[in-house]
XYZ file of C-alpha atoms in Angstrom:
539
model
C -12.434 -5.964 -36.958
C -10.090 -3.065 -37.730
C -13.114 -1.083 -38.954
C -15.019 -1.929 -35.778
C -12.360 -0.422 -33.522
C -11.607 2.449 -35.871
C -15.193 3.688 -35.922
C -15.564 3.439 -32.159
C -12.310 5.265 -31.526
C -13.098 7.953 -34.089
C -16.266 8.698 -32.126
C -14.199 8.866 -28.947
C -11.559 11.126 -30.400
C -14.002 13.500 -32.019
C -14.805 14.753 -28.529
C -11.770 13.941 -26.475
C -9.222 15.541 -28.760
C -11.256 18.665 -29.386
C -9.070 20.690 -27.045
C -6.008 19.583 -29.004
C -2.501 20.766 -28.286
C -1.658 23.947 -26.432
C 1.809 25.012 -27.517
C 4.066 27.238 -25.462
C 5.548 25.374 -22.466
C 8.316 22.483 -21.006
C 11.174 21.247 -18.740
C 11.569 17.619 -17.299
C 9.927 14.779 -15.382
C 9.835 11.036 -14.616
C 7.991 8.483 -12.519
C 10.601 7.022 -10.245
C 14.264 7.891 -9.830
C 17.302 7.606 -7.627
C 18.088 11.137 -6.500
C 21.736 10.748 -7.428
C 20.669 10.174 -11.029
C 18.264 13.077 -11.348
C 18.865 16.346 -13.096
C 18.629 17.996 -9.699
C 22.053 16.609 -8.839
C 23.527 18.961 -11.400
C 25.771 16.229 -12.829
C 23.488 14.656 -15.420
C 21.070 17.429 -16.319
C 19.376 16.882 -19.645
C 20.229 20.453 -20.529
C 23.917 19.593 -20.257
C 23.461 17.217 -23.200
C 23.074 18.262 -26.802
C 21.593 16.566 -29.833
C 18.844 13.977 -30.186
C 21.049 10.923 -29.704
C 21.996 9.706 -26.246
C 21.569 11.630 -23.017
C 19.329 11.226 -20.019
C 16.044 12.670 -18.826
C 13.858 12.421 -15.746
C 10.090 12.003 -15.815
C 7.948 13.018 -12.825
C 5.035 10.705 -12.112
C 2.621 9.710 -9.381
C 3.076 6.578 -7.311
C 1.683 3.451 -8.867
C 3.671 0.285 -8.187
C 5.265 -1.620 -5.357
C 6.307 -4.388 -7.756
C 7.125 -4.717 -11.451
C 5.624 -8.197 -11.710
C 3.152 -7.531 -14.543
C 0.577 -10.097 -13.452
C 0.107 -8.387 -10.067
C -2.886 -6.023 -9.812
C -2.547 -3.298 -12.503
C 1.239 -2.982 -12.310
C 1.660 -4.118 -15.925
C 0.593 -0.568 -16.793
C 3.789 0.670 -15.159
C 5.907 -1.774 -17.159
C 4.271 -0.507 -20.360
C 4.391 3.172 -19.392
C 8.079 2.915 -18.548
C 8.858 1.731 -22.083
C 9.787 -1.786 -20.938
C 6.893 -4.021 -21.978
C 5.035 -4.455 -25.278
C 1.939 -6.345 -26.394
C 0.915 -8.147 -29.585
C -1.161 -5.159 -30.673
C -1.321 -1.590 -29.410
C -3.288 1.645 -29.763
C -1.704 4.515 -31.679
C -2.016 8.237 -30.909
C -5.284 8.345 -32.867
C -6.773 5.565 -30.773
C -6.624 2.987 -33.560
C -5.524 -0.568 -32.901
C -2.305 -1.293 -34.817
C 0.271 -4.115 -35.049
C 3.076 -4.393 -32.521
C 4.626 -7.776 -31.709
C 2.064 -9.332 -34.030
C 2.304 -8.214 -37.659
C -1.319 -9.009 -38.472
C -4.372 -10.909 -37.256
C -7.584 -12.352 -38.603
C -10.647 -14.170 -37.349
C -12.160 -17.419 -38.615
C -15.594 -17.525 -40.235
C -17.145 -19.030 -37.117
C -15.649 -16.126 -35.100
C -14.025 -18.524 -32.631
C -10.373 -18.624 -33.729
C -8.080 -15.627 -33.958
C -4.806 -16.053 -35.841
C -1.962 -13.683 -34.931
C 1.147 -13.661 -37.117
C 4.044 -13.163 -34.709
C 6.681 -10.697 -35.844
C 10.025 -12.239 -36.771
C 13.410 -10.852 -35.737
C 12.308 -9.559 -32.331
C 14.597 -10.128 -29.363
C 14.003 -9.714 -25.656
C 16.189 -7.229 -23.808
C 18.484 -10.091 -22.715
C 19.148 -11.063 -26.349
C 16.859 -14.107 -26.446
C 14.753 -14.516 -29.584
C 11.034 -13.923 -29.175
C 9.425 -16.989 -30.752
C 5.735 -17.831 -31.174
C 6.263 -20.554 -28.572
C 7.531 -18.001 -26.039
C 4.654 -15.660 -26.868
C 2.268 -18.531 -26.118
C 4.118 -19.321 -22.886
C 3.941 -15.677 -21.805
C 0.189 -15.484 -22.346
C -0.298 -18.798 -20.550
C 1.698 -17.418 -17.617
C -0.583 -14.391 -17.479
C -3.717 -16.511 -17.389
C -2.168 -18.728 -14.728
C -1.063 -15.919 -12.404
C -3.621 -13.146 -12.902
C -7.229 -13.406 -11.802
C -7.981 -10.435 -14.069
C -6.993 -12.198 -17.291
C -10.192 -14.228 -17.704
C -12.252 -11.066 -17.296
C -10.983 -10.072 -20.764
C -11.485 -13.435 -22.454
C -10.963 -17.103 -21.682
C -9.088 -19.131 -24.306
C -10.312 -22.630 -25.029
C -6.897 -23.319 -26.524
C -3.722 -21.635 -27.768
C -1.617 -23.314 -30.442
C 1.458 -22.436 -32.487
C 1.381 -23.059 -36.233
C 4.669 -21.955 -37.782
C 4.936 -18.219 -37.168
C 1.277 -17.982 -36.151
C -0.369 -18.091 -32.757
C -3.938 -19.396 -32.859
C -6.229 -18.398 -29.989
C -9.544 -20.247 -29.885
C -12.423 -19.230 -27.631
C -15.540 -21.170 -26.622
C -17.750 -18.376 -27.886
C -17.103 -15.336 -30.078
C -15.225 -12.525 -28.306
C -15.605 -9.249 -30.163
C -12.953 -7.340 -28.199
C -10.195 -9.966 -28.219
C -7.601 -7.953 -30.220
C -8.261 -4.872 -28.096
C -7.949 -6.987 -24.961
C -4.480 -8.092 -26.023
C -3.488 -4.413 -26.203
C -4.004 -4.146 -22.452
C -0.609 -4.153 -20.684
C -1.686 -7.183 -18.650
C -0.907 -9.216 -21.761
C 2.545 -7.798 -22.428
C 5.024 -10.434 -23.595
C 7.775 -11.548 -21.199
C 10.627 -14.007 -21.597
C 9.458 -17.005 -19.586
C 12.899 -18.603 -19.987
C 14.385 -15.857 -17.792
C 14.341 -15.856 -13.988
C 10.712 -14.870 -13.581
C 11.064 -14.783 -9.786
C 13.271 -11.710 -10.230
C 10.679 -9.771 -12.226
C 9.116 -8.131 -9.172
C 12.173 -6.174 -8.039
C 14.487 -6.333 -11.071
C 11.863 -5.853 -13.760
C 10.506 -8.307 -16.332
C 12.499 -9.219 -19.437
C 10.478 -7.762 -22.299
C 10.840 -6.342 -25.817
C 10.331 -2.597 -25.286
C 12.802 0.195 -26.099
C 14.031 0.270 -22.495
C 15.022 -2.267 -19.836
C 14.985 -1.857 -16.061
C 18.332 -0.974 -14.493
C 17.069 -0.400 -10.945
C 13.758 -0.196 -9.122
C 12.927 1.244 -5.714
C 9.221 0.732 -4.969
C 7.194 3.949 -4.552
C 10.413 5.965 -5.054
C 12.042 5.514 -8.455
C 12.721 3.345 -11.452
C 15.708 3.763 -13.762
C 15.545 2.300 -17.256
C 18.278 2.102 -19.875
C 18.311 1.650 -23.629
C 17.454 -1.858 -24.849
C 20.340 -2.579 -27.216
C 18.296 -5.331 -28.882
C 15.224 -3.213 -29.621
C 13.520 -4.313 -32.833
C 11.735 -1.132 -33.944
C 14.465 1.388 -34.738
C 16.967 3.393 -32.740
C 16.329 4.254 -29.096
C 17.496 7.862 -28.619
C 18.140 8.064 -24.864
C 20.784 6.257 -22.826
C 18.884 6.353 -19.562
C 15.589 7.602 -18.153
C 14.774 8.068 -14.484
C 11.121 7.790 -13.531
C 10.771 9.705 -10.280
C 7.825 9.322 -7.947
C 6.535 12.760 -6.920
C 3.051 12.245 -5.524
C 2.404 15.829 -4.473
C 1.010 17.808 -7.389
C 2.586 21.136 -6.379
C 5.986 19.528 -5.865
C 5.718 17.819 -9.252
C 4.927 21.153 -10.889
C 7.903 22.805 -9.180
C 10.164 19.962 -10.292
C 9.257 20.720 -13.896
C 9.796 24.451 -13.412
C 13.256 23.896 -11.884
C 14.214 21.291 -14.519
C 14.489 18.492 -11.970
C 12.187 16.672 -14.381
C 11.621 17.215 -18.093
C 8.157 15.631 -18.366
C 5.404 15.763 -15.728
C 2.335 13.537 -15.711
C -0.986 14.137 -13.950
C -0.765 17.878 -13.514
C -4.106 19.672 -13.548
C -5.953 22.781 -14.707
C -4.644 24.830 -11.782
C -1.080 24.183 -12.984
C -1.696 25.857 -16.339
C -0.885 29.315 -14.943
C 2.602 28.101 -14.027
C 3.456 27.204 -17.629
C 1.150 28.582 -20.318
C 2.687 32.065 -20.481
C 6.190 30.677 -20.917
C 7.698 29.707 -24.240
C 9.703 26.919 -22.628
C 6.992 24.268 -22.324
C 4.563 22.187 -24.339
C 1.135 21.467 -22.887
C -1.106 18.747 -24.255
C -4.618 17.990 -23.059
C -7.199 15.291 -23.644
C -10.743 15.437 -22.343
C -12.810 12.856 -20.543
C -11.197 9.528 -21.305
C -11.156 8.708 -17.596
C -13.944 8.490 -15.075
C -13.702 9.084 -11.345
C -16.351 7.285 -9.350
C -16.966 5.729 -5.942
C -18.130 2.173 -5.393
C -20.840 1.781 -2.758
C -20.605 -1.480 -0.847
C -24.032 -3.108 -0.739
C -22.801 -5.740 1.704
C -23.118 -3.160 4.487
C -25.449 -0.271 5.316
C -25.394 0.840 1.663
C -27.353 -2.270 0.810
C -30.321 0.065 1.318
C -31.085 1.612 -2.070
C -32.769 4.616 -0.447
C -29.533 5.474 1.368
C -27.519 5.100 -1.845
C -29.958 7.349 -3.698
C -29.720 9.960 -0.951
C -25.918 9.886 -1.122
C -25.908 10.492 -4.882
C -28.600 13.184 -4.722
C -26.661 14.981 -2.007
C -23.558 15.533 -4.163
C -23.150 18.810 -6.089
C -20.935 17.388 -8.818
C -21.351 20.402 -11.118
C -19.778 22.656 -8.488
C -17.025 20.151 -7.752
C -16.002 20.049 -11.419
C -16.667 23.616 -12.522
C -15.487 25.474 -9.416
C -13.319 23.303 -7.188
C -11.498 21.701 -10.144
C -11.632 24.984 -12.118
C -13.364 23.380 -15.100
C -10.863 20.548 -15.247
C -13.598 17.925 -15.377
C -17.112 17.348 -16.680
C -19.707 16.471 -14.039
C -20.545 12.780 -13.941
C -23.800 10.881 -13.944
C -23.188 7.697 -15.988
C -20.490 5.011 -16.279
C -19.309 6.224 -19.712
C -18.221 9.855 -20.347
C -19.980 12.042 -22.933
C -16.900 12.078 -25.172
C -17.592 8.457 -26.048
C -20.615 7.979 -28.305
C -22.674 5.791 -25.993
C -25.785 7.883 -25.367
C -24.725 10.077 -22.449
C -27.278 12.803 -23.166
C -30.074 10.269 -23.659
C -29.585 8.571 -20.294
C -32.033 9.651 -17.570
C -30.560 10.571 -14.196
C -33.232 10.218 -11.515
C -30.586 10.874 -8.854
C -29.393 14.277 -10.033
C -28.337 16.808 -7.381
C -31.278 17.470 -5.070
C -30.285 17.941 -1.400
C -33.833 18.612 -0.239
C -35.015 15.509 -2.056
C -32.181 13.540 -0.461
C -33.263 14.649 3.030
C -36.869 13.725 2.289
C -35.777 10.315 1.008
C -33.804 9.674 4.188
C -36.740 10.648 6.367
C -39.152 8.444 4.418
C -36.759 5.510 4.778
C -36.519 5.972 8.555
C -33.139 7.707 8.847
C -33.460 10.281 11.650
C -31.107 12.281 13.875
C -32.246 10.854 17.188
C -29.365 12.115 19.348
C -29.136 15.671 17.999
C -25.546 15.456 16.742
C -26.482 16.588 13.241
C -26.157 13.131 11.681
C -28.894 10.614 11.034
C -28.981 7.181 12.601
C -30.099 4.068 10.761
C -33.793 3.044 10.864
C -32.825 0.600 13.627
C -31.309 3.448 15.664
C -27.612 2.621 15.157
C -24.905 5.186 14.434
C -24.315 5.692 10.706
C -20.760 6.470 9.613
C -19.686 5.712 6.048
C -16.055 4.630 5.654
C -14.915 6.359 2.433
C -11.558 4.917 1.302
C -9.503 7.189 -0.964
C -6.011 7.590 -2.353
C -4.552 10.959 -3.255
C -1.785 10.469 -5.803
C -4.353 12.049 -8.125
C -5.151 15.369 -6.491
C -8.681 15.570 -7.895
C -9.658 12.465 -5.911
C -8.984 14.282 -2.662
C -11.002 17.263 -3.912
C -13.987 15.067 -4.740
C -13.777 13.176 -1.454
C -13.546 16.228 0.804
C -16.323 17.970 -1.099
C -18.514 14.881 -0.840
C -17.874 14.667 2.897
C -18.997 18.290 3.316
C -22.046 17.929 1.045
C -23.240 14.773 2.771
C -22.801 16.385 6.183
C -25.281 19.038 5.016
C -27.947 16.366 4.513
C -27.097 14.563 7.738
C -24.870 11.716 6.547
C -21.622 11.213 8.443
C -18.648 10.291 6.240
C -15.173 9.392 7.494
C -12.344 9.709 4.975
C -9.754 6.946 5.097
C -6.690 7.958 3.049
C -4.405 5.093 2.013
C -1.793 4.346 -0.638
C -2.942 3.170 -4.046
C -1.532 -0.282 -3.361
C -3.445 -0.538 -0.078
C -6.611 0.713 -1.751
C -6.392 -2.157 -4.257
C -6.227 -4.641 -1.399
C -9.138 -2.982 0.401
C -11.216 -2.979 -2.764
C -10.563 -6.675 -3.364
C -11.390 -7.578 0.239
C -14.498 -5.378 0.396
C -13.186 -3.339 3.359
C -15.095 -0.134 2.620
C -18.490 1.512 2.492
C -17.410 3.795 -0.338
C -14.164 3.566 -2.291
C -12.893 6.027 -4.879
C -11.678 4.841 -8.253
C -10.247 6.449 -11.378
C -10.064 4.453 -14.572
C -9.739 4.540 -18.335
C -13.185 3.559 -19.581
C -12.360 2.172 -23.027
C -9.224 0.185 -22.367
C -9.941 -2.408 -25.059
C -11.423 -0.063 -27.646
C -14.865 0.393 -26.107
C -16.414 0.209 -22.607
C -17.283 -3.508 -22.532
C -14.361 -4.635 -20.384
C -14.751 -1.686 -18.019
C -18.435 -2.379 -17.490
C -17.990 -6.094 -17.037
C -15.075 -5.772 -14.638
C -16.910 -3.408 -12.311
C -20.617 -4.342 -12.470
C -20.902 -7.981 -13.546
C -22.174 -9.852 -10.513
C -19.408 -12.480 -10.377
C -16.484 -10.294 -11.463
C -13.511 -10.647 -9.140
C -13.283 -6.838 -9.070
C -16.901 -6.456 -7.975
C -16.603 -6.719 -4.206
C -19.423 -4.253 -3.552
C -22.206 -6.834 -3.731
C -23.816 -5.314 -6.815
C -25.897 -7.834 -8.718
C -28.515 -7.274 -11.383
C -29.390 -10.341 -13.501
C -30.482 -8.103 -16.390
C -27.112 -6.308 -16.383
C -25.359 -9.700 -16.405
C -27.538 -10.859 -19.305
C -26.807 -7.756 -21.380
C -23.069 -7.948 -20.644
C -23.078 -11.586 -21.769
C -24.766 -10.533 -25.009
C -22.199 -7.789 -25.502
C -19.285 -10.260 -25.435
C -20.370 -11.979 -28.641
C -21.835 -8.972 -30.449
C -19.764 -7.582 -33.334
C -22.270 -5.085 -34.784
C -21.356 -1.634 -33.512
C -24.885 -0.208 -33.471
C -26.153 -3.173 -31.474
C -23.184 -2.848 -29.123
C -23.982 0.821 -28.540
C -27.594 -0.015 -27.714
C -26.561 -2.732 -25.263
C -24.056 -0.423 -23.553
C -26.710 2.281 -23.179
C -29.123 -0.200 -21.589
C -26.438 -1.420 -19.176
C -25.583 2.125 -18.128
C -29.210 3.036 -17.494
C -29.727 -0.004 -15.275
C -26.605 0.784 -13.222
C -27.802 4.370 -12.794
C -31.333 3.275 -11.872
C -29.888 0.919 -9.255
C -27.941 3.819 -7.687
C -25.009 1.425 -7.675
C -22.147 3.903 -7.946
C -21.337 7.586 -7.482
C -20.022 9.002 -10.766
C -18.158 12.157 -9.778
C -16.691 13.392 -13.055
C -14.645 12.868 -16.183
C -11.314 14.630 -15.911
C -9.291 16.443 -18.514
C -5.835 14.860 -18.670
C -2.778 17.054 -19.112
C 0.785 16.327 -20.164
C 3.390 19.023 -19.475
C 6.885 18.759 -20.949
C 9.966 20.860 -21.486
C 10.871 21.997 -24.986
C 14.280 20.534 -24.268
C 12.598 17.193 -24.992
C 10.938 16.199 -28.272
C 8.683 13.344 -29.373
C 6.418 13.530 -26.321
C 2.932 12.360 -27.310
C -0.328 11.977 -25.489
C -2.240 8.775 -26.204
C -6.010 8.283 -25.759
C -5.209 4.901 -24.212
C -2.712 6.035 -21.599
C -0.626 2.870 -21.614
C 2.304 4.671 -23.209
C 4.419 7.324 -21.501
C 8.077 6.683 -22.308
C 8.409 5.688 -25.968
C 11.195 5.328 -28.510
C 10.128 8.685 -29.981
C 11.211 10.745 -26.963
C 14.646 12.320 -27.248
C 16.555 15.475 -26.373
C 15.981 18.415 -28.680
C 18.705 19.344 -31.151
């Protein structure tokens, strides 16, 4: 199985890492922080510290969590990104799956039982020993509390045999090791007060432990004195929520933060001519798209096709985002080797064709206000739900609103917090809803495709259902041959495109800006890892 993931990820990285590292920039950043602890206070500035051991930094991030309970929504990603939580296996900076809390793993001949050898000598941040029994209990807790867990795999049984954890499934699951690298399956101490995890942080095994947490504002983490994998260089890290992209850029320039996540192409001019910063970039590992809810007016395929054909995605990406994204058409970006160029897009940009399609389907502007009514004569206004902690989402949404107005479709933008957007997605309270996601979070796109377009997926609240897509996704679960998997994934993508199920806006280039006062900052293809044990103050 190592070879399976390695070959897939090598194909991914061949494209996505082509831009490589741009050297020549850096200051400071964090995701959430108490202002009294930040470098801006002047009392604890990272630049006042010397040497690689000890000290404090601040990382500037976008809002993500209103709780640190890892089984809630996608907030386990925060626990992993903040250096608190770890999983049995993980992805390294080359995108390869490698051991973490499990030393090794193997699969039985019948491909139903996976055996993970649990690492000895690991302690939780409260000093408790991490035993195979507690690993089992942690995974059982995840499956009990998270509706998302079974979308990865469903264990028939989990048993402890000495230092080994045996996970048996009812049918072969090709992506099981990669699934366990998802932060949802990070290992927590179930003997601790789990009710306190939400606001005080879970007890985990990572290099840092939560000291304080203020939802949507800041999170302060401190060195885990019991960390199993070497020395942890920093005493304390403040992760400061700075949603506004310009403000986050300024915070890095003024050394309020030393690392800044989710800056964009337009920020390059602020840093690339300075010798004080490092800039890293990674292309097209994420996709931005908009679900179209078929339980409402968008149940009409002709209307969905007109929407997609009315969007000038090339201009959005090349001009509005200044080349910071590749125009979208399919679920999987071209930097993954899953047939992007071979897929046929019958709904490519064609505003005149979109207008003709609307007219043929009976959508006409009967009251002269510039917007079409439905074939039954009712007002048509699409409720487009967005969140803007990623600036490019707002760019796409506003551009789409303007483009669709030109073909006579009225779109109302509804801007909400990320947390509210999750609730609205799960309750189906939208006509269109923007989404940005890592497309190969288990090593290839299977989980991503199944979570969003399988008819009975708990995340699919848009009413999309295609029995052939379901059939192919079911085949994909048990298929280990990589060539066959690629063929299945191509077929699934083509069907989703032919159904005009989703608007695929673009595949963004991801940037990581950091001060040269900080070392060990790495960009990972699987962006589960932000604060790691490798980050320290420069000598």
